[in-house]
Coordinates of C-alpha atoms and ligand atoms in Angstrom, one line a residue:
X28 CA 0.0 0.0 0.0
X29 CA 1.8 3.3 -1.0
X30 CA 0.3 6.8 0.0
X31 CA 1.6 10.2 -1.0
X32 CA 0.5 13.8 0.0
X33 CA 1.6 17.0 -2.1
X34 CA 2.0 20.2 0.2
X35 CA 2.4 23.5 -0.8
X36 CA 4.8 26.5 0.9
X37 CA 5.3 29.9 1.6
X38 CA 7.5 31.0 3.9
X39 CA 8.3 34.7 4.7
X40 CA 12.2 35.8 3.9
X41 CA 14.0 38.3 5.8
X42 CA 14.0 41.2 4.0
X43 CA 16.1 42.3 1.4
X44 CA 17.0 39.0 0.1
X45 CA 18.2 39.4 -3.5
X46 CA 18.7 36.9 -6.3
X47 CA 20.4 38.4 -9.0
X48 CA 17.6 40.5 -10.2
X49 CA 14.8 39.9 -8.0
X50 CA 14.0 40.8 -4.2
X51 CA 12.8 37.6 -2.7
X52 CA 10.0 38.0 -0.4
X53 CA 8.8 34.7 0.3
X54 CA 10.6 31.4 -0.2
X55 CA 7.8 29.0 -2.3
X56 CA 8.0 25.3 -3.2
X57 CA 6.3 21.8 -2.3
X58 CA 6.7 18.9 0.5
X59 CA 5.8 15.6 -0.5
X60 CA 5.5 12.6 1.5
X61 CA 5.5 9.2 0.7
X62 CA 4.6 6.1 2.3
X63 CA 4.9 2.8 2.1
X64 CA 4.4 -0.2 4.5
X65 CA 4.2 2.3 7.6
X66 CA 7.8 4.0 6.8
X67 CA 7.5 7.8 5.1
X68 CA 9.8 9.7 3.2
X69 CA 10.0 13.2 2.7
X70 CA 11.3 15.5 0.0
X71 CA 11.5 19.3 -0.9
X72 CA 11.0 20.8 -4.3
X73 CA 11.6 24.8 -4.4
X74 CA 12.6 25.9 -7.7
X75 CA 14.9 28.9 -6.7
X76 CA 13.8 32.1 -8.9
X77 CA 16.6 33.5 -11.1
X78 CA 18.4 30.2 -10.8
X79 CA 16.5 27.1 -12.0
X80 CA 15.1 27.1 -15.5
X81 CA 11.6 25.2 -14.1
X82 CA 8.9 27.7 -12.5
X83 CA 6.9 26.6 -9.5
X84 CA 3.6 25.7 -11.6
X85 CA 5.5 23.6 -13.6
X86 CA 7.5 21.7 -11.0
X87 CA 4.1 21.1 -9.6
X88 CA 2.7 19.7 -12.6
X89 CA 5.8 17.2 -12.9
X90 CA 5.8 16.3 -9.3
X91 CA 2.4 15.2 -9.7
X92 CA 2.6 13.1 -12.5
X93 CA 5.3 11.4 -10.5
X94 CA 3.0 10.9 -7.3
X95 CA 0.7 9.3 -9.9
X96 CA 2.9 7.0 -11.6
X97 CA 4.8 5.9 -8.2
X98 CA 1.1 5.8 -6.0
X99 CA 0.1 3.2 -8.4
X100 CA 2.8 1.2 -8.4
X101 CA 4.8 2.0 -11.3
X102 CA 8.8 2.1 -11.2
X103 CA 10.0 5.5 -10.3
X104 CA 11.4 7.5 -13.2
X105 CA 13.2 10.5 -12.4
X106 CA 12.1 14.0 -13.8
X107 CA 13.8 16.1 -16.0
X108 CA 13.2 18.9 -14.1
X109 CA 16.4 18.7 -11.2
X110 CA 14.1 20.3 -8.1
X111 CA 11.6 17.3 -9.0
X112 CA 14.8 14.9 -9.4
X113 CA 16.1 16.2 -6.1
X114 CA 12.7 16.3 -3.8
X115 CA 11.8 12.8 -5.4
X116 CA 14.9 11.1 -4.9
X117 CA 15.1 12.6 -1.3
X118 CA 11.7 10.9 -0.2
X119 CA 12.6 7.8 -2.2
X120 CA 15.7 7.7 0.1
X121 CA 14.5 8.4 2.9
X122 CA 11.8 5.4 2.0
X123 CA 14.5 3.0 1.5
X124 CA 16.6 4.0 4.4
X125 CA 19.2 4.8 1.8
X126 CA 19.8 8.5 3.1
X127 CA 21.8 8.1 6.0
X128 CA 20.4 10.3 9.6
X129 CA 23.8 11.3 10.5
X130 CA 24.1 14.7 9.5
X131 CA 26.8 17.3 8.9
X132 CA 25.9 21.0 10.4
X133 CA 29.0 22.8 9.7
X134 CA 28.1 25.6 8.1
X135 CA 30.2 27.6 6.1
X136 CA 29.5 31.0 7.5
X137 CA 28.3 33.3 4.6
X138 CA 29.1 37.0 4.6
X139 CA 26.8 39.4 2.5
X140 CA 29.4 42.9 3.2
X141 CA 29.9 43.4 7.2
X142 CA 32.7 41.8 8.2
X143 CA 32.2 42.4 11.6
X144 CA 29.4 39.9 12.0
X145 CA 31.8 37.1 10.9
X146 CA 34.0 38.0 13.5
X147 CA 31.5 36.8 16.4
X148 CA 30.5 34.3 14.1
X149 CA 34.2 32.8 13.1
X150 CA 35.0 33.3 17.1
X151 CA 32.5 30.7 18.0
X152 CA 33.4 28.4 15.1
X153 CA 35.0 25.3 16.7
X154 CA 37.1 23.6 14.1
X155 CA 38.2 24.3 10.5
X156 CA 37.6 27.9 9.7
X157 CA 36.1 28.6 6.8
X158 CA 33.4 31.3 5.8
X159 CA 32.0 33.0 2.3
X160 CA 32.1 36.2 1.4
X161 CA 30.3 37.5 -2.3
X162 CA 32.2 39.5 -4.1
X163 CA 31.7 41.1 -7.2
X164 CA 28.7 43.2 -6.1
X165 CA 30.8 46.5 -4.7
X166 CA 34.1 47.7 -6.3
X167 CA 36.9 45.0 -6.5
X168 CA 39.1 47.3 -4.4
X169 CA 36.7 47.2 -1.6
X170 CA 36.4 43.1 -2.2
X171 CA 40.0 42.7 -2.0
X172 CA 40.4 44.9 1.1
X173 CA 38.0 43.1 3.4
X174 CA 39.5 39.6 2.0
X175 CA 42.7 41.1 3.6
X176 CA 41.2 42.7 6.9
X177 CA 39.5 38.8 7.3
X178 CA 42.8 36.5 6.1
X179 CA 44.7 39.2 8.4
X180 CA 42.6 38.9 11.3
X181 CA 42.0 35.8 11.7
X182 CA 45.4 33.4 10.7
X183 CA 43.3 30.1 10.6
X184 CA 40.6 31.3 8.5
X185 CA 40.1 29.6 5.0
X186 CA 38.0 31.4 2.3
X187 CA 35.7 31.0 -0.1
X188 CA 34.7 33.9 -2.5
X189 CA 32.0 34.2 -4.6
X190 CA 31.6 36.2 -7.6
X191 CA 28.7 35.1 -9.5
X192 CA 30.8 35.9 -12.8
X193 CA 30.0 39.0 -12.3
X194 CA 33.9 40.3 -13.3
X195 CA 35.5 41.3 -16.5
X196 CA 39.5 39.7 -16.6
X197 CA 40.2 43.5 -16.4
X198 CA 37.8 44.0 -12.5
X199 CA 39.3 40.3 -11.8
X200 CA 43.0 41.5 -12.0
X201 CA 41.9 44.3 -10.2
X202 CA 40.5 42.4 -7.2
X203 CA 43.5 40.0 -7.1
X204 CA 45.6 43.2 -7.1
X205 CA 44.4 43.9 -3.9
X206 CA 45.0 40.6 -2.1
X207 CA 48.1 40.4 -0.3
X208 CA 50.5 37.4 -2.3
X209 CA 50.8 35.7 0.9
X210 CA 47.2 35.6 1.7
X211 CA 46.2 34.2 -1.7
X212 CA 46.7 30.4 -0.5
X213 CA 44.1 31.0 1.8
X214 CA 41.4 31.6 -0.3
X215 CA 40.2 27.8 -0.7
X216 CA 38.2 28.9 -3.7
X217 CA 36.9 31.7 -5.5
X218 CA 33.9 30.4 -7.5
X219 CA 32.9 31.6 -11.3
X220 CA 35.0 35.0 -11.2
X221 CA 34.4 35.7 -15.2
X222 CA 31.7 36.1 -17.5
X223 CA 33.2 32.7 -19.3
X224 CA 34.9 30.0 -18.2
X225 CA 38.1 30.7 -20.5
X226 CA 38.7 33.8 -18.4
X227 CA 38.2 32.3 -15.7
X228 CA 40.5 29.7 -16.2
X229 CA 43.2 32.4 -17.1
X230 CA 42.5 34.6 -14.4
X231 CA 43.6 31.6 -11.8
X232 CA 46.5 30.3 -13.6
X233 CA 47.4 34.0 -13.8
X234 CA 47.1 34.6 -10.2
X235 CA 47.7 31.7 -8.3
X236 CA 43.9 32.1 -6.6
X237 CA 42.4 29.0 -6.8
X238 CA 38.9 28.8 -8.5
X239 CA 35.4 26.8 -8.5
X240 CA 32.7 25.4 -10.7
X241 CA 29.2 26.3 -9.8
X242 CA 27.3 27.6 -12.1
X243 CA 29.1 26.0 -15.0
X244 CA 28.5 22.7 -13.3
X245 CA 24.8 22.8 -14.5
X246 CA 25.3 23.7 -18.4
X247 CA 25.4 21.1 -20.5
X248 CA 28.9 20.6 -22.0
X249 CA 30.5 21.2 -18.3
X250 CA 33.0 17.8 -17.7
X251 CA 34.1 17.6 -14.6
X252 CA 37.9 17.1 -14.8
X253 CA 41.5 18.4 -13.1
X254 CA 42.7 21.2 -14.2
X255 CA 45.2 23.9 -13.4
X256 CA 43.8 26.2 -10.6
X257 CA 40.9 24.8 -10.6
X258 CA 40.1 23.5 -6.9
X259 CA 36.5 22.6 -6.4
X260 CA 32.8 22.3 -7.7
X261 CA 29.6 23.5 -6.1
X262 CA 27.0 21.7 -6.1
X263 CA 23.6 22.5 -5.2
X264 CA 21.4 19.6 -5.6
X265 CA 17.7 21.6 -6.1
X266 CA 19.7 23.0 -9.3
X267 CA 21.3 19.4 -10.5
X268 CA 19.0 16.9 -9.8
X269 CA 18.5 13.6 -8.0
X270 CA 20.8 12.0 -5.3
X271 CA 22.1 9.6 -7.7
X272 CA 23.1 12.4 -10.5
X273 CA 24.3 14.2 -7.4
X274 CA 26.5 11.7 -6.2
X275 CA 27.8 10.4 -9.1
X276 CA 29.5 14.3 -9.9
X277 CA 30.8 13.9 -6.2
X278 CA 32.7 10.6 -7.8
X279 CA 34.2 12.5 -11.0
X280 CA 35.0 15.5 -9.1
X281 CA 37.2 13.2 -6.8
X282 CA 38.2 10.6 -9.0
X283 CA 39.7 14.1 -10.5
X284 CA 41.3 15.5 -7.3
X285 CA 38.9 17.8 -6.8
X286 CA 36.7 19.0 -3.9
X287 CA 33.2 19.0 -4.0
X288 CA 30.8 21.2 -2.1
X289 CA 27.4 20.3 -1.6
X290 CA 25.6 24.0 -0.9
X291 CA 22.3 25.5 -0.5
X292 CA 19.3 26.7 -3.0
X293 CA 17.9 28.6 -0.1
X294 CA 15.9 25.0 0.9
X295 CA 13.8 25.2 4.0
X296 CA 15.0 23.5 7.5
X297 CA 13.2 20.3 5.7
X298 CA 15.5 20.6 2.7
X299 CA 18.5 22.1 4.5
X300 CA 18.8 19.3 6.9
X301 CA 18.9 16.4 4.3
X302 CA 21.1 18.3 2.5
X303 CA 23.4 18.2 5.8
X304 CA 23.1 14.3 5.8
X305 CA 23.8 14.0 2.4
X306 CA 27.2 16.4 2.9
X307 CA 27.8 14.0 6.0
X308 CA 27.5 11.5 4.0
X309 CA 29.4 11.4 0.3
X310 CA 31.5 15.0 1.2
X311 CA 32.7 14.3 4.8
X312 CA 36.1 16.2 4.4
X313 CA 34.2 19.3 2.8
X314 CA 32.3 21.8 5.2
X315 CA 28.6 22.0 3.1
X316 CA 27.6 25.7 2.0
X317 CA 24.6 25.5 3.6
X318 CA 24.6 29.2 5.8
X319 CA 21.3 30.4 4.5
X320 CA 18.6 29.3 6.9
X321 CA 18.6 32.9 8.5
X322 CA 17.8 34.4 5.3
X323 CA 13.9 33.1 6.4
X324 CA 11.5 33.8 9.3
X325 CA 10.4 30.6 9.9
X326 CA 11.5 26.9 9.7
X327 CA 9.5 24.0 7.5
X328 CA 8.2 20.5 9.4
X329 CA 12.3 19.9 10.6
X330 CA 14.3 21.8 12.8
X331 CA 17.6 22.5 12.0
X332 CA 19.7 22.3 15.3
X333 CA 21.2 25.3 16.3
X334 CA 17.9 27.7 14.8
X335 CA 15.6 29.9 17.2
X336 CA 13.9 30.6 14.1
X337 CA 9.7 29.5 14.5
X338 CA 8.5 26.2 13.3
X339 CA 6.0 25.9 10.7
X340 CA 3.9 22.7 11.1
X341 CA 3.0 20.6 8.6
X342 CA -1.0 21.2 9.0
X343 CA -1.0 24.3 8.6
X344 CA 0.2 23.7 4.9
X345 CA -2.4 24.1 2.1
X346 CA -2.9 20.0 0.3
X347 CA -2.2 20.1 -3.6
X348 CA -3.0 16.5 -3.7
X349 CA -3.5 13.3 -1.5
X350 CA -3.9 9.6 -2.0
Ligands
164_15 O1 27.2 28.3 -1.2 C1 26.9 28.7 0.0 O2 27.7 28.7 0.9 C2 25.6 29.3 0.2 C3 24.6 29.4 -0.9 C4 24.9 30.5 -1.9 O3 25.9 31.2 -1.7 C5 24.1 30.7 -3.0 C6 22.9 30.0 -3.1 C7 22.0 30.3 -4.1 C8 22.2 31.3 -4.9 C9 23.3 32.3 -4.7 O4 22.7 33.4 -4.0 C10 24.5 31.8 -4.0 C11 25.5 31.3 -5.0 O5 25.6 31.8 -6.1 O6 26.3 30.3 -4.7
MG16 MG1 28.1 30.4 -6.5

């Protein structure tokens, strides 16, 4: 006997959350839950606005057609669509006992501008230090000075940078100008600094500042493979797909030598925590980028550990299908 419910959600952001283009007021997506011989499974599928290529509706529509097929018995095929792919497999794991409970909540600590805030933050870190700052959204110079001011302050801080290739090879130069030689082995990663990969590629084997994959990871003729200053890929599973395509990337990034960092879609608690045991799981010697549960007002169904942040219940959820 299998059973599946389809929830919707709207949770409210903190505000002045914004992706690329777009303020985000309220982070929207759907729960479902599965179950089978008394054991349930749960999965999140939030289509992150500016990022993923599916919209909400349509995510919907696949996810049901997916409840359909599997409530009736069929084999599970996985969407095309990678927050459906990701949600699915989640609950399907979870089903199966296949997603282990253990769970990583390291946190790399993510730093929007103030870098006073990391301070407390990084002071309470126990551990490997490592936090993200973005860059690439103020001038390079000012980038490049508070990349000092933190590799300066703290001496057992790692960094990783984030630019969103946002830079010309001209504003990249400029940044990398500004960051003291002896520092630059201490940036752990600075992902996507270019508008293409080729100056990318340049810009670290011009600089000695190591660089990572993210958004090239999900376009369609991205191999994973070693290559000079290259150090890692991000990978942020609502964007990519199921556990299994997930995991598999974790294998070619290190068959390659390569680290890979599981990291956040801005997922609910609910999403954010499996996330956590999957990063537990297939990246144990890589802190997770998962630092963006305070970007919301409230948690979803699962509470992360450490969050005073409310907790929304699962009845209070609207029902988009049940059976
Ligand atoms: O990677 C992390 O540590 C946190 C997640 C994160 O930085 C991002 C998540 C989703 C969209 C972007 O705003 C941003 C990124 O570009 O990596
Ligand atoms: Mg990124």
């Amino acid at each position: 006997m299998r059973k599946v419910e389809l929830y919707r959600f709207s949770l409210p952001m903190e505000a002045g959350v914004i992706l690329r283009n777009q303020r985000l007021k309220t982070r929207d997506g759907l729960l479902v839950c599965l179950t089978q011989d008394g054991k349930q499974g749960w999965g999140e599928i939030s289509p992150l606005p500016e990022f993923s290529h599916e919209t909400l509706d349509e995510a919907e529509e696949a996810t049901l057609g997916w409840l359909h097929s599997w409530v009736t018995g069929d084999q599970a095929f996985e969407s095309a669509l990678p927050s459906v792919a990701f949600g699915t497999s989640c609950a399907l794991a979870e089903l199966d006992g296949r997603l282990p409970e253990t769970a990583d909540y390291r946190k790399a600590p993510l730093c929007n501008g103030d870098p006073d805030e990391l301070f407390a933050v990084l002071g309470a870190m126990p551990g490997e230090k490592v936090a993200k700052v973005k860059v690439g959204m103020y001038e390079a110079v000012r980038d490049g000075m508070i990349v000092n001011l933190l590799l300066e302050a703290i001496p057992d801080l790692k960094l990783r940078l984030d630019a969103n290739r946002s830079w010309t090879r001209a504003k990249a130069d400029g940044f990398a100008k500004y960051v003291m030689p002896e520092f630059r082995s201490r940036i752990e990663f600075l992902e996507e600094p270019c508008k293409t990969r080729d100056e990318s590629r340049e810009f670290a084997r011009e600089t000695g500042i190591a660089i990572a994959w993210d958004e090239s990871v999900r376009e369609a003729d991205f191999i994973v493979q070693a290559e000079p200053g290259v150090s890692a890929i991000v990978i942020k599973p609502t964007l990519v797909g199921s556990i299994q395509r997930c995991h598999s990337l974790i294998q070619q990034a290190h068959n390659a030598g390569l680290k890979a960092v599981i990291s956040s879609s801005i997922e609910t608690s609910l999403g954010l925590t499996q996330l956590a045991r999957m990063a537990a799981w297939l990246t144990p010697d890589a802190i997770p980028g998962l630092d963006t549960l305070s970007l919301m007002q409230s948690q979803l169904v699962r509470q992360w550990p450490d969050s005073d942040l409310p907790l929304t219940e699962v009845d209070s959820l609207d029902v988009v299908w049940r059976r």
